[in-house]
Amino acid sequence: GATLVGAGAFNLFDGVVDHYILNLHDVVHGTQAFNPHWVGVSLLLLGVGLLVVTRNRRP
């Protein structure tokens, strides 16, 4: 669970800051078509990871 949270958070940061704010690079060179998908999958990873972590902490 924590690994998914970390991966999701890192990729979400990368997607928003590097792809949109700083415009450093794109997921696929030469097109921005896949950048929203990257952010979406990052949110999915983060959400699933948080779900796993919170469900495992309940008695």
Short mmCIF file of C-alpha atoms in Angstrom, two decimals:
data_model
loop_
_atom_site.label_atom_id
_atom_site.label_comp_id
_atom_site.label_asym_id
_atom_site.label_seq_id
_atom_site.Cartn_x
_atom_site.Cartn_y
_atom_site.Cartn_z
CA GLY A 1 0.00 0.00 0.00
CA ALA A 2 2.69 2.48 0.98
CA THR A 3 4.60 1.72 -2.22
CA LEU A 4 1.53 2.59 -4.29
CA VAL A 5 1.06 5.81 -2.33
CA GLY A 6 4.69 6.78 -2.92
CA ALA A 7 4.63 5.90 -6.61
CA GLY A 8 1.33 7.69 -7.13
CA ALA A 9 2.45 10.81 -5.27
CA PHE A 10 5.78 10.96 -7.10
CA ASN A 11 4.20 10.46 -10.52
CA LEU A 12 1.44 12.97 -9.74
CA PHE A 13 4.07 15.53 -8.78
CA ASP A 14 6.06 14.71 -11.92
CA GLY A 15 2.97 14.94 -14.11
CA VAL A 16 1.71 18.25 -12.76
CA VAL A 17 4.96 20.09 -12.09
CA ASP A 18 7.29 18.74 -14.79
CA HIS A 19 4.77 18.21 -17.59
CA TYR A 20 2.40 21.15 -17.09
CA ILE A 21 3.94 23.86 -14.91
CA LEU A 22 7.60 23.69 -15.98
CA ASN A 23 6.98 22.01 -19.36
CA LEU A 24 10.24 20.06 -19.00
CA HIS A 25 9.22 16.93 -20.90
CA ASP A 26 6.24 14.89 -22.05
CA VAL A 27 5.30 11.26 -21.42
CA VAL A 28 5.70 10.55 -25.15
CA HIS A 29 8.28 12.73 -26.89
CA GLY A 30 6.71 15.21 -29.29
CA THR A 31 3.11 15.03 -28.09
CA GLN A 32 1.22 16.07 -24.98
CA ALA A 33 -1.64 13.65 -25.71
CA PHE A 34 -0.62 11.18 -23.00
CA ASN A 35 0.10 13.68 -20.21
CA PRO A 36 -3.50 13.64 -18.87
CA HIS A 37 -3.42 9.83 -18.83
CA TRP A 38 -0.21 9.94 -16.79
CA VAL A 39 -1.86 12.17 -14.20
CA GLY A 40 -4.98 9.99 -14.18
CA VAL A 41 -3.05 6.77 -13.60
CA SER A 42 -1.02 8.54 -10.91
CA LEU A 43 -4.24 9.51 -9.12
CA LEU A 44 -5.46 5.93 -9.44
CA LEU A 45 -2.23 4.56 -7.92
CA LEU A 46 -2.41 7.09 -5.11
CA GLY A 47 -6.07 6.33 -4.41
CA VAL A 48 -5.64 2.55 -4.40
CA GLY A 49 -2.57 2.86 -2.20
CA LEU A 50 -4.40 5.04 0.30
CA LEU A 51 -7.31 2.61 0.30
CA VAL A 52 -5.02 -0.33 1.02
CA VAL A 53 -3.16 1.53 3.77
CA THR A 54 -6.30 2.75 5.53
CA ARG A 55 -8.06 -0.62 5.33
CA ASN A 56 -5.03 -2.44 6.74
CA ARG A 57 -4.81 -0.12 9.76
CA ARG A 58 -8.32 -0.85 11.00
CA PRO A 59 -8.58 -3.45 13.79
#
